[in-house]
mmCIF file with all atom_site columns, C-alpha atoms in Angstrom:
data_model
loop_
_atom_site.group_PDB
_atom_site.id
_atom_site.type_symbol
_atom_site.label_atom_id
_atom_site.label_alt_id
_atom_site.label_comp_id
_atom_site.label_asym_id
_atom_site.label_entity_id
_atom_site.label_seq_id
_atom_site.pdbx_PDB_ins_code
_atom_site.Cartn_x
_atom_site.Cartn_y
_atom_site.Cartn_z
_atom_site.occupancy
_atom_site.B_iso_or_equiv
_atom_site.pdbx_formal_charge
_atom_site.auth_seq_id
_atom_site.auth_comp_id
_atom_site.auth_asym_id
_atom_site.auth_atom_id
_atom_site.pdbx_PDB_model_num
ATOM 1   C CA . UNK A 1 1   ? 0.000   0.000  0.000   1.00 38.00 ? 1   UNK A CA 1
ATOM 2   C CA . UNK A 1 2   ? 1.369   3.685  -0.883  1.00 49.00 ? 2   UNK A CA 1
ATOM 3   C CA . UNK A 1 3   ? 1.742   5.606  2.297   1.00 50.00 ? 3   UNK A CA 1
ATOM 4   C CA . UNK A 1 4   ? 2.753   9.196  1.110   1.00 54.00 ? 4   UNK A CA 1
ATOM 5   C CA . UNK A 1 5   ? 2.581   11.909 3.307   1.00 65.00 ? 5   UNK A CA 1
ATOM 6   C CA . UNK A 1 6   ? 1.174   14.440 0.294   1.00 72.00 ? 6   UNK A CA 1
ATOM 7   C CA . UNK A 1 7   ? -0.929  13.962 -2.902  1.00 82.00 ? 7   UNK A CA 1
ATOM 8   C CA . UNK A 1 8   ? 1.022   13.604 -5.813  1.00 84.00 ? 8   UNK A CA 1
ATOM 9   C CA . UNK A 1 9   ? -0.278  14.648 -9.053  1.00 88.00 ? 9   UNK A CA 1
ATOM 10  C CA . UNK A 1 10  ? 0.140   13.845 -12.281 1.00 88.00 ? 10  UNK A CA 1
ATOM 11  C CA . UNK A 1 11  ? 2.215   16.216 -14.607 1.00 89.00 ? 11  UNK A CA 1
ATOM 12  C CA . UNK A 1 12  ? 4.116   16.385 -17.875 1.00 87.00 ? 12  UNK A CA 1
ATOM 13  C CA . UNK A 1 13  ? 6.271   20.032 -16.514 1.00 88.00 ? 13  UNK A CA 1
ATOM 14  C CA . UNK A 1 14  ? 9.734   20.078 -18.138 1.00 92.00 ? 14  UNK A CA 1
ATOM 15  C CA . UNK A 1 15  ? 11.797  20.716 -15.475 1.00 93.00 ? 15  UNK A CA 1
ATOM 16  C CA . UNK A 1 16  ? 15.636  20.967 -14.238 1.00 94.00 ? 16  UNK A CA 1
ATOM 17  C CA . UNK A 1 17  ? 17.829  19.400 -11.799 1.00 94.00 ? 17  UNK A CA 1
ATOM 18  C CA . UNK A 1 18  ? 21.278  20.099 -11.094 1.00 93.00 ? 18  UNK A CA 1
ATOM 19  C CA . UNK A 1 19  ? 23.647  17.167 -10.117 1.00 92.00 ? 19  UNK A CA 1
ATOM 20  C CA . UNK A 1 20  ? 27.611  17.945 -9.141  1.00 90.00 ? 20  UNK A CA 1
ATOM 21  C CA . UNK A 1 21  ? 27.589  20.950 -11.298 1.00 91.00 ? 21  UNK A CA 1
ATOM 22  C CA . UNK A 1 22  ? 25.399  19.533 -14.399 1.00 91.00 ? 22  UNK A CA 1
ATOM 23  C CA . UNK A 1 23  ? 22.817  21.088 -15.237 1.00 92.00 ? 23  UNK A CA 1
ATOM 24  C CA . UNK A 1 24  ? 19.694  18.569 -17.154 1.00 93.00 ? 24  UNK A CA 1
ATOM 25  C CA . UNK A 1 25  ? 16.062  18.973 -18.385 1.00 93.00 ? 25  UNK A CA 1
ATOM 26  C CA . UNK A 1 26  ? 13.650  16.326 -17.830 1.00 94.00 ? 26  UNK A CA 1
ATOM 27  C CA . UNK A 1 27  ? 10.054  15.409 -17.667 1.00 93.00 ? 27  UNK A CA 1
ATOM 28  C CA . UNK A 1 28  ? 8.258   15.622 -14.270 1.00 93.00 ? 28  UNK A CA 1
ATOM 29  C CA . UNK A 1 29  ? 6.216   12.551 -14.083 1.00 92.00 ? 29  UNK A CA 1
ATOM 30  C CA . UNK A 1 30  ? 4.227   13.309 -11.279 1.00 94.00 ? 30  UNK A CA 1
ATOM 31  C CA . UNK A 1 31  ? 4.340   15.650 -8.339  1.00 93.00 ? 31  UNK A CA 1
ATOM 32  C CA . UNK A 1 32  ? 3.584   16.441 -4.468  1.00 94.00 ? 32  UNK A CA 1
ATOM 33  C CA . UNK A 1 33  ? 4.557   19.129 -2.061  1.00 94.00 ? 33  UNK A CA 1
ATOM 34  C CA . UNK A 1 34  ? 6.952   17.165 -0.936  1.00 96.00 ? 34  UNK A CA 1
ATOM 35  C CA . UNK A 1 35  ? 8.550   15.189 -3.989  1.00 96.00 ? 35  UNK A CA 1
ATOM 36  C CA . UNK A 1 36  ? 8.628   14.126 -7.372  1.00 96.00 ? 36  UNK A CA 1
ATOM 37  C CA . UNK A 1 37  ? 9.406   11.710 -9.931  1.00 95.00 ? 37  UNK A CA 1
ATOM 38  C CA . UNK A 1 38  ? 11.198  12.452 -13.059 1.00 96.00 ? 38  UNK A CA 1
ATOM 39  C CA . UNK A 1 39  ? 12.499  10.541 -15.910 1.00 94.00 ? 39  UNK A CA 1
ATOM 40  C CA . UNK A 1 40  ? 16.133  10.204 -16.513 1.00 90.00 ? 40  UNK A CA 1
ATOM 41  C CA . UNK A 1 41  ? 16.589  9.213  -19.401 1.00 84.00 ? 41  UNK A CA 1
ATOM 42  C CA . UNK A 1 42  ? 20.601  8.022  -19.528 1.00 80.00 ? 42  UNK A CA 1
ATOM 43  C CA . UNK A 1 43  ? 21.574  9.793  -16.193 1.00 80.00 ? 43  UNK A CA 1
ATOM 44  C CA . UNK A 1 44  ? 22.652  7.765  -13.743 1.00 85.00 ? 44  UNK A CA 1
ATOM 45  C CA . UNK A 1 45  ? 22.477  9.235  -10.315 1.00 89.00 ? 45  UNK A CA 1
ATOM 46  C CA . UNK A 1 46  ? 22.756  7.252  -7.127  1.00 92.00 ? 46  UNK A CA 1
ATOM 47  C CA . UNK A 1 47  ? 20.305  7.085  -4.377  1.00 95.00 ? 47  UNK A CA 1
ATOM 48  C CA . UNK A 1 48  ? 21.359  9.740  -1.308  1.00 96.00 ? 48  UNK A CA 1
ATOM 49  C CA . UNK A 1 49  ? 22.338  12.386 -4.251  1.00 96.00 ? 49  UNK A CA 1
ATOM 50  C CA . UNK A 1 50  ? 21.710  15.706 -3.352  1.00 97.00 ? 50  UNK A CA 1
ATOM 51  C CA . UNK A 1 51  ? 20.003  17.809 -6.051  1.00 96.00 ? 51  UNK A CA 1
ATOM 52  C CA . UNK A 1 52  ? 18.697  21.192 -6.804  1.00 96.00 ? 52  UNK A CA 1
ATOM 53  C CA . UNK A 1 53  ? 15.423  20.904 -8.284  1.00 96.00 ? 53  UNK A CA 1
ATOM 54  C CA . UNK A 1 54  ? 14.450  24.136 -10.969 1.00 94.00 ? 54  UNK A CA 1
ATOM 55  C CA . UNK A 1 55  ? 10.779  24.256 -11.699 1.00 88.00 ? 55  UNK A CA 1
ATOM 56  C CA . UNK A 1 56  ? 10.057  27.190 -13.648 1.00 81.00 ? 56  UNK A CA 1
ATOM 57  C CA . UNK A 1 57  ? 12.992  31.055 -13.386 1.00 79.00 ? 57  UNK A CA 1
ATOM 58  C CA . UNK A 1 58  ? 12.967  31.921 -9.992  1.00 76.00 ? 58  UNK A CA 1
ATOM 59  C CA . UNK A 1 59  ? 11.409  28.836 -8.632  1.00 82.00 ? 59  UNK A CA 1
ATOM 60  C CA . UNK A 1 60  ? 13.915  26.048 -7.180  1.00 90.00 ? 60  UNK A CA 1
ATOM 61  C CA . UNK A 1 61  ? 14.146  23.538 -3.953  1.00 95.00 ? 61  UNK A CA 1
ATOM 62  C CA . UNK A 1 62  ? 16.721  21.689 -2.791  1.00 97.00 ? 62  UNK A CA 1
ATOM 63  C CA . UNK A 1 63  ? 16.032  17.687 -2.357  1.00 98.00 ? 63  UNK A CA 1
ATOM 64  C CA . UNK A 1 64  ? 17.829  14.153 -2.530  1.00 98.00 ? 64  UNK A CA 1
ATOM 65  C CA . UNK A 1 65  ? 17.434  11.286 -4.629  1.00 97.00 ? 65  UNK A CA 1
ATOM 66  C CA . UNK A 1 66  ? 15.278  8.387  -2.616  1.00 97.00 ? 66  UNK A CA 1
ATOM 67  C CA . UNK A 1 67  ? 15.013  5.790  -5.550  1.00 96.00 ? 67  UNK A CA 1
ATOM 68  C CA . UNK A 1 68  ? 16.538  5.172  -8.931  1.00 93.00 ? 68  UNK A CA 1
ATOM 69  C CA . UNK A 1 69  ? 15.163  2.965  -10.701 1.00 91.00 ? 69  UNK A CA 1
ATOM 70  C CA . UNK A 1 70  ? 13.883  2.253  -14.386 1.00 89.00 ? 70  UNK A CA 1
ATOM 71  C CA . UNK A 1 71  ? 14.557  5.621  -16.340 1.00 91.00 ? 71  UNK A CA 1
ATOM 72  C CA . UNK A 1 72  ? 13.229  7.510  -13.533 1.00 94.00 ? 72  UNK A CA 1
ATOM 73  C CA . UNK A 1 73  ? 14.229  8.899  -9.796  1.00 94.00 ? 73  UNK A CA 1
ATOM 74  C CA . UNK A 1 74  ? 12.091  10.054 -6.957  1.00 96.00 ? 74  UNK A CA 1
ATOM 75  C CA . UNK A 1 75  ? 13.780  12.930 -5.448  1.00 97.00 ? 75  UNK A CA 1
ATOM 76  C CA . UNK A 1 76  ? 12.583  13.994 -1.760  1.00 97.00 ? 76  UNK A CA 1
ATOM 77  C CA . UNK A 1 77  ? 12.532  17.993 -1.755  1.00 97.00 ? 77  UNK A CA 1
ATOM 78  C CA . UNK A 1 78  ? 13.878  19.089 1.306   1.00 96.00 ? 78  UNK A CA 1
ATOM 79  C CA . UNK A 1 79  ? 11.913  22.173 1.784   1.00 92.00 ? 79  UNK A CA 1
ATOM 80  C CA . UNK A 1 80  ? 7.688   21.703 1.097   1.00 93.00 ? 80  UNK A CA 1
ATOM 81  C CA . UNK A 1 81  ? 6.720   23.140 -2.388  1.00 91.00 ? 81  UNK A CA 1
ATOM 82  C CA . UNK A 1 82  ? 3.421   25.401 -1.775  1.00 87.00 ? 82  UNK A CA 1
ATOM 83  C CA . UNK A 1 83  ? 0.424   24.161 -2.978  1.00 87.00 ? 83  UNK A CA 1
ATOM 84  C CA . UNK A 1 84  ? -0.597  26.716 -5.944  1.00 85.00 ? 84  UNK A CA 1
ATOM 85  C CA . UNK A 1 85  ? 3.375   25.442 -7.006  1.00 85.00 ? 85  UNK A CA 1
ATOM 86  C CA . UNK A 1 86  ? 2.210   21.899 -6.952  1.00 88.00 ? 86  UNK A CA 1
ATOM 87  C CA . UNK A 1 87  ? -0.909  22.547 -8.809  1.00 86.00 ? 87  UNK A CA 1
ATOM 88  C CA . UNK A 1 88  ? 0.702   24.863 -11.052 1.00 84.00 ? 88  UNK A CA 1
ATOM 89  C CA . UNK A 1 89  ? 2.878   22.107 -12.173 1.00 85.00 ? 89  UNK A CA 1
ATOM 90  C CA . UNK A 1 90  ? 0.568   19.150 -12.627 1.00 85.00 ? 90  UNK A CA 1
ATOM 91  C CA . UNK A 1 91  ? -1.151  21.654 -15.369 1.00 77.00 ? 91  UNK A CA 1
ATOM 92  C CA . UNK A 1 92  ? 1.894   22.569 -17.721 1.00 61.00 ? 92  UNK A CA 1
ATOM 93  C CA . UNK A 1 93  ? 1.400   21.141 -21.197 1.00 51.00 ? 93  UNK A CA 1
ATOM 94  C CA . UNK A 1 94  ? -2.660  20.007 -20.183 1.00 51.00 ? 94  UNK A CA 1
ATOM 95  C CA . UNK A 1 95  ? -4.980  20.518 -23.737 1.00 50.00 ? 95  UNK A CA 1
ATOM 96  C CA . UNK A 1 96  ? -7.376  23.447 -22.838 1.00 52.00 ? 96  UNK A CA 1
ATOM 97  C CA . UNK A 1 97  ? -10.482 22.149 -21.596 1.00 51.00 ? 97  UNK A CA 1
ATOM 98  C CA . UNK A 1 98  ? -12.087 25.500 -21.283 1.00 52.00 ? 98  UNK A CA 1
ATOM 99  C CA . UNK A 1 99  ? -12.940 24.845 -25.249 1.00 57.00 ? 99  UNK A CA 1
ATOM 100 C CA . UNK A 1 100 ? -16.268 22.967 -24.332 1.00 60.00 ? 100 UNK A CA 1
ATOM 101 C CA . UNK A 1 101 ? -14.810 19.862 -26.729 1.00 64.00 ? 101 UNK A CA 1
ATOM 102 C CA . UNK A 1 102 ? -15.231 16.540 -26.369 1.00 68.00 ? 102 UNK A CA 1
ATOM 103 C CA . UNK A 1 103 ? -12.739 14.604 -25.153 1.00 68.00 ? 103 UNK A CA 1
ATOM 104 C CA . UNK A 1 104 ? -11.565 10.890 -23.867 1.00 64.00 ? 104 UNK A CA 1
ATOM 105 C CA . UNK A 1 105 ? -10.204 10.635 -20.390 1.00 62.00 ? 105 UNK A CA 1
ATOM 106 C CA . UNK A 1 106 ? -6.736  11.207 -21.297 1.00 59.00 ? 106 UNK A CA 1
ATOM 107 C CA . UNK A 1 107 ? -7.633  14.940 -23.045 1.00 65.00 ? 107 UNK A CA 1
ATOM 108 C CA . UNK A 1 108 ? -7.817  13.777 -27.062 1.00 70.00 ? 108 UNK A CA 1
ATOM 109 C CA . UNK A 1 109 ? -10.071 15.099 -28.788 1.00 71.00 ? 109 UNK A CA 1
ATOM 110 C CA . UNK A 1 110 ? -13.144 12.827 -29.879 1.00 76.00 ? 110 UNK A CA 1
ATOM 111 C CA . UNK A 1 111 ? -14.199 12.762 -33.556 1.00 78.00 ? 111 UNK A CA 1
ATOM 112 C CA . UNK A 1 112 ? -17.083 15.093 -34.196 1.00 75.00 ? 112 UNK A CA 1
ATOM 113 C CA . UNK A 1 113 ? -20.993 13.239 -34.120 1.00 74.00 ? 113 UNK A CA 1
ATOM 114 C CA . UNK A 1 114 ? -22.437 14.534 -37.465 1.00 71.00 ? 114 UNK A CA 1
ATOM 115 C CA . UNK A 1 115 ? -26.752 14.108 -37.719 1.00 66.00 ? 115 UNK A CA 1
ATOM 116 C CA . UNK A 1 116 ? -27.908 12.085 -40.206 1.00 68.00 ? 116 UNK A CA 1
ATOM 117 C CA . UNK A 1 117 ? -30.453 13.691 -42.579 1.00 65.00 ? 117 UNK A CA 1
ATOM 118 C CA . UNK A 1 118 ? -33.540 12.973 -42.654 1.00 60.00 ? 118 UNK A CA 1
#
């Protein structure tokens, strides 16, 4: 059973870490005020790693790598994100729903209905 501490939410933010100096961008899987999980593509980075995580100019937090596993690490921020942060993040690259189209579950757009004639 998953025990987290803080909601995580799903997101698809392009985001930064920095790791001994090197600075990478990488997809934000999902996200929580108190963590994340990114994928990594071919970075290796052990677990214990300290990190500096860059979410959008202006906006970082400092954290530590708790798994690696996969393509992907979950990083532990040391200081809590705020909320509107959090829910900033899980909205990045979203398709705008305020266009009154239909759409599946996962945000595609459904083929348009036409009426038959009678």
């Amino acid at each position: 059973m998953d025990e987290r501490e803080s909601e995580r939410l799903t997101s698809e933010a392009v985001i930064f870490t920095v790791v001994k100096g090197l600075r990478r961008a990488h997809v934000c899987q999902n996200i929580s005020r108190l963590g994340c999980m990114i994928e990594t593509g071919d970075l290796r980075v052990s677990t214990g790693t300290d990190v500096e995580v860059e979410f959008v100019e202006g906006v970082s937090v400092p954290g530590r790598v708790i798994w690696s596993r996969q393509g992907h690490l979950g990083i532990a921020f040391r200081d809590e994100l705020n909320l509107a942060t959090v829910r900033y993040l899980a909205l990045i690259d979203r398709p705008d729903m305020d266009d009154h189209a239909l759409r599946d579950r996962f945000g595609r757009l459904l083929p348009e209905i036409l009426a038959r004639a009678s």
